[in-house]
mmCIF file of C-alpha atoms in Angstrom:
data_model
loop_
_atom_site.group_PDB
_atom_site.id
_atom_site.type_symbol
_atom_site.label_atom_id
_atom_site.label_comp_id
_atom_site.label_asym_id
_atom_site.label_seq_id
_atom_site.Cartn_x
_atom_site.Cartn_y
_atom_site.Cartn_z
ATOM 1 C CA MET A 1 -0.168 0.216 0.009
ATOM 2 C CA THR A 2 1.682 3.247 -1.085
ATOM 3 C CA THR A 3 0.947 6.807 0.353
ATOM 4 C CA PRO A 4 0.229 9.190 -1.786
ATOM 5 C CA SER A 5 2.835 12.002 -2.403
ATOM 6 C CA PRO A 6 2.256 15.348 -0.890
ATOM 7 C CA SER A 7 1.097 17.996 -3.843
ATOM 8 C CA PRO A 8 2.639 21.613 -4.040
ATOM 9 C CA PRO A 9 0.844 24.372 -2.986
ATOM 10 C CA GLN A 10 -2.300 26.248 -4.621
ATOM 11 C CA PRO A 11 -1.527 29.851 -4.645
ATOM 12 C CA TYR A 12 -3.857 31.772 -2.480
ATOM 13 C CA TYR A 13 -5.770 34.797 -3.566
ATOM 14 C CA TYR A 14 -6.376 37.339 -0.341
ATOM 15 C CA LYS A 15 -8.894 39.697 0.187
ATOM 16 C CA SER A 16 -6.754 41.683 2.618
ATOM 17 C CA PRO A 17 -3.249 43.013 1.314
ATOM 18 C CA PRO A 18 -0.594 40.402 1.075
ATOM 19 C CA PRO A 19 2.227 39.969 3.355
ATOM 20 C CA PRO A 20 5.290 42.362 3.329
ATOM 21 C CA SER A 21 7.715 41.248 1.053
ATOM 22 C CA SER A 22 11.640 42.197 0.669
ATOM 23 C CA SER A 23 10.962 43.943 -3.100
ATOM 24 C CA PRO A 24 11.079 47.660 -2.859
ATOM 25 C CA PRO A 25 8.234 49.659 -2.209
ATOM 26 C CA LEU A 26 6.144 51.515 -5.040
ATOM 27 C CA PRO A 27 7.149 55.073 -5.401
ATOM 28 C CA THR A 28 4.472 57.117 -2.911
ATOM 29 C CA TYR A 29 3.678 60.558 -3.407
ATOM 30 C CA TYR A 30 3.041 62.586 -0.429
ATOM 31 C CA LYS A 31 1.101 66.271 0.386
ATOM 32 C CA SER A 32 3.587 66.485 3.185
ATOM 33 C CA PRO A 33 7.334 65.494 3.447
ATOM 34 C CA PRO A 34 8.024 61.732 3.207
ATOM 35 C CA PRO A 35 9.487 59.952 6.353
ATOM 36 C CA PRO A 36 13.106 59.820 5.958
ATOM 37 C CA SER A 37 15.154 57.376 4.522
ATOM 38 C CA SER A 38 18.808 56.114 4.244
ATOM 39 C CA SER A 39 18.274 56.210 0.137
ATOM 40 C CA PRO A 40 18.257 59.565 -1.929
ATOM 41 C CA ARG A 41 14.781 60.913 -2.150
ATOM 42 C CA PRO A 42 13.196 61.722 -5.482
ATOM 43 C CA PRO A 43 12.064 65.225 -6.023
ATOM 44 C CA TYR A 44 8.924 66.364 -4.519
ATOM 45 C CA TYR A 45 6.847 69.019 -4.884
ATOM 46 C CA TYR A 46 5.289 70.282 -1.533
ATOM 47 C CA LYS A 47 2.702 73.010 -0.857
ATOM 48 C CA SER A 48 4.945 74.258 1.726
ATOM 49 C CA PRO A 49 8.483 76.262 0.707
ATOM 50 C CA PRO A 50 11.001 73.690 -0.077
ATOM 51 C CA PRO A 51 13.841 73.150 2.352
ATOM 52 C CA SER A 52 16.623 75.735 2.686
ATOM 53 C CA SER A 53 19.677 74.373 -0.023
ATOM 54 C CA PRO A 54 23.299 76.018 -0.020
ATOM 55 C CA SER A 55 23.149 76.967 -3.690
ATOM 56 C CA PRO A 56 23.538 80.380 -4.026
ATOM 57 C CA PRO A 57 20.642 83.223 -3.851
ATOM 58 C CA LEU A 58 19.234 84.514 -6.880
ATOM 59 C CA PRO A 59 19.837 88.174 -7.499
ATOM 60 C CA TYR A 60 16.944 90.125 -5.076
ATOM 61 C CA TYR A 61 15.657 93.478 -5.576
ATOM 62 C CA TYR A 62 15.077 94.857 -2.150
ATOM 63 C CA LYS A 63 13.291 98.076 -0.798
ATOM 64 C CA THR A 64 15.658 97.981 2.286
ATOM 65 C CA PRO A 65 19.525 97.307 2.054
ATOM 66 C CA PRO A 66 20.087 93.447 1.077
ATOM 67 C CA PRO A 67 21.498 90.994 3.716
ATOM 68 C CA LEU A 68 25.500 90.887 4.265
ATOM 69 C CA SER A 69 27.066 88.477 2.228
ATOM 70 C CA PRO A 70 30.666 87.717 1.738
ATOM 71 C CA SER A 71 30.499 87.857 -2.159
ATOM 72 C CA PRO A 72 30.517 91.215 -3.884
ATOM 73 C CA LEU A 73 26.675 92.834 -3.857
ATOM 74 C CA PRO A 74 25.557 93.726 -7.477
ATOM 75 C CA LEU A 75 24.420 97.068 -8.357
ATOM 76 C CA TYR A 76 21.566 97.742 -6.110
ATOM 77 C CA TYR A 77 18.869 100.494 -6.294
ATOM 78 C CA TYR A 78 17.580 101.179 -2.791
ATOM 79 C CA LYS A 79 15.232 103.717 -1.219
ATOM 80 C CA SER A 80 17.283 103.840 1.738
ATOM 81 C CA PRO A 81 20.521 104.303 2.162
ATOM 82 C CA PRO A 82 22.769 101.272 1.432
ATOM 83 C CA PRO A 83 24.791 99.529 4.050
ATOM 84 C CA PRO A 84 28.190 100.660 4.488
ATOM 85 C CA SER A 85 31.047 99.216 2.745
ATOM 86 C CA PRO A 86 34.836 98.847 3.600
ATOM 87 C CA SER A 87 35.926 100.472 0.263
ATOM 88 C CA PRO A 88 37.531 103.731 0.438
ATOM 89 C CA PRO A 89 35.100 106.586 -0.055
ATOM 90 C CA PRO A 90 35.149 109.183 -2.960
ATOM 91 C CA PRO A 91 36.192 112.704 -2.314
ATOM 92 C CA TYR A 92 32.816 114.228 -1.250
ATOM 93 C CA TYR A 93 32.064 117.430 -0.203
ATOM 94 C CA TYR A 94 30.395 117.665 3.477
ATOM 95 C CA LYS A 95 29.113 120.824 5.602
ATOM 96 C CA SER A 96 31.262 119.592 8.364
ATOM 97 C CA SER A 97 34.137 118.313 6.942
ATOM 98 C CA PRO A 98 37.493 120.016 6.459
ATOM 99 C CA SER A 99 38.737 117.696 3.573
ATOM 100 C CA PRO A 100 38.855 119.474 0.223
ATOM 101 C CA PRO A 101 35.231 118.873 -1.225
ATOM 102 C CA PRO A 102 34.653 118.020 -5.240
ATOM 103 C CA PRO A 103 32.252 120.409 -6.805
ATOM 104 C CA TYR A 104 28.919 118.320 -5.612
ATOM 105 C CA TYR A 105 25.708 119.348 -4.522
ATOM 106 C CA TYR A 106 24.132 117.174 -1.893
ATOM 107 C CA LYS A 107 20.622 116.633 -0.927
ATOM 108 C CA SER A 108 21.670 114.289 2.126
ATOM 109 C CA PRO A 109 24.785 112.978 3.190
ATOM 110 C CA PRO A 110 26.064 110.141 0.346
ATOM 111 C CA PRO A 111 26.455 106.667 1.373
ATOM 112 C CA SER A 112 29.822 105.261 1.365
ATOM 113 C CA LEU A 113 29.949 103.083 -1.962
ATOM 114 C CA SER A 114 32.378 102.450 -4.754
ATOM 115 C CA PRO A 115 33.854 105.601 -5.660
ATOM 116 C CA SER A 116 32.758 104.879 -9.446
ATOM 117 C CA LEU A 117 29.036 106.963 -8.308
ATOM 118 C CA THR A 118 28.889 110.671 -8.751
ATOM 119 C CA TYR A 119 26.306 112.087 -6.587
ATOM 120 C CA TYR A 120 24.325 115.635 -6.745
ATOM 121 C CA TYR A 121 23.395 117.069 -3.679
ATOM 122 C CA LYS A 122 21.621 120.247 -2.831
ATOM 123 C CA SER A 123 23.426 121.496 0.052
ATOM 124 C CA PRO A 124 26.673 124.114 -0.199
ATOM 125 C CA PRO A 125 30.225 122.225 0.056
ATOM 126 C CA PRO A 126 31.657 122.678 3.619
ATOM 127 C CA PRO A 127 34.552 125.630 4.376
ATOM 128 C CA LEU A 128 37.874 125.209 2.871
ATOM 129 C CA LEU A 129 41.055 126.112 5.211
ATOM 130 C CA SER A 130 41.497 129.052 3.629
ATOM 131 C CA PRO A 131 42.349 132.863 5.176
ATOM 132 C CA PRO A 132 39.108 134.099 7.047
ATOM 133 C CA PRO A 133 37.120 136.659 5.019
ATOM 134 C CA PRO A 134 37.209 140.628 5.936
ATOM 135 C CA TYR A 135 34.411 140.935 8.867
ATOM 136 C CA TYR A 136 32.433 144.011 8.475
ATOM 137 C CA TYR A 137 31.266 144.682 12.287
ATOM 138 C CA HIS A 138 28.406 146.871 13.516
ATOM 139 C CA SER A 139 30.452 148.386 16.389
ATOM 140 C CA PRO A 140 33.986 149.866 15.974
ATOM 141 C CA PRO A 141 36.735 147.302 15.243
ATOM 142 C CA PRO A 142 39.138 147.241 18.311
ATOM 143 C CA PRO A 143 41.477 149.695 18.819
ATOM 144 C CA VAL A 144 44.954 149.673 17.228
ATOM 145 C CA LYS A 145 47.929 150.503 19.367
ATOM 146 C CA SER A 146 48.991 153.799 17.630
ATOM 147 C CA PRO A 147 50.651 157.326 18.749
ATOM 148 C CA PRO A 148 48.424 159.438 21.544
ATOM 149 C CA PRO A 149 46.585 162.286 19.216
ATOM 150 C CA PRO A 150 47.438 165.968 19.650
ATOM 151 C CA TYR A 151 45.497 167.073 22.660
ATOM 152 C CA HIS A 152 43.880 170.568 23.116
ATOM 153 C CA TYR A 153 43.803 172.164 26.748
ATOM 154 C CA SER A 154 41.443 174.381 27.500
ATOM 155 C CA SER A 155 43.948 176.010 29.991
ATOM 156 C CA PRO A 156 47.096 177.346 28.970
ATOM 157 C CA PRO A 157 50.121 174.663 28.152
ATOM 158 C CA PRO A 158 52.855 174.182 30.949
ATOM 159 C CA PRO A 159 55.303 176.724 31.408
ATOM 160 C CA ILE A 160 58.589 175.889 29.378
ATOM 161 C CA LYS A 161 62.067 176.986 30.863
ATOM 162 C CA SER A 162 63.417 180.093 29.266
ATOM 163 C CA PRO A 163 66.080 182.401 29.880
ATOM 164 C CA PRO A 164 64.920 185.317 32.691
ATOM 165 C CA PRO A 165 63.247 188.532 31.268
ATOM 166 C CA VAL A 166 65.095 191.708 30.760
ATOM 167 C CA TYR A 167 64.104 194.363 34.236
ATOM 168 C CA ILE A 168 63.408 197.733 33.908
ATOM 169 C CA TYR A 169 64.037 199.898 36.807
ATOM 170 C CA ALA A 170 62.655 202.950 37.489
ATOM 171 C CA SER A 171 65.928 204.431 39.507
ATOM 172 C CA SER A 172 68.925 204.893 37.388
ATOM 173 C CA PRO A 173 71.003 201.847 36.628
ATOM 174 C CA PRO A 174 73.923 200.956 39.008
ATOM 175 C CA PRO A 175 77.235 202.618 37.940
ATOM 176 C CA ILE A 176 79.365 200.823 35.907
ATOM 177 C CA HIS A 177 82.923 200.772 37.024
ATOM 178 C CA TYR A 178 85.879 200.906 34.209
#
């Protein structure tokens, strides 16, 4: 009497999901960032802004001064004055500066930018180190040491030492001895 040989198992069909296998999962699409994994993530598109990256920023146009960066700033146009730079300032004319000013006319003090820009201002340039102009006083100028003026006296001037007068006698003169 022989025993029947075991037959191979039949393939089953489940109504519930199949058991996990070692095959790679299918790519899924998330509304929020996907969970962290050790494999590189595919490029996702988020509703929120993407994470920051070390790529160089785009040239923006600001209403306020741009953030300080070690790279040279492009030529911006600001509504407010730009940030100071370590470059040498151009020769400007200031109201309170003793340096020789260029022929600029200022509306406001110029920002310290590269020396290639030219500003025009409405305020006058600062005074130069030159001799002072002649002044005109409401009161007379201070007295200068000069010789004293001639005096005019109401009384007669002091007597001057002169030889004694000649006396005339009423009596006869003294006899002369020869």
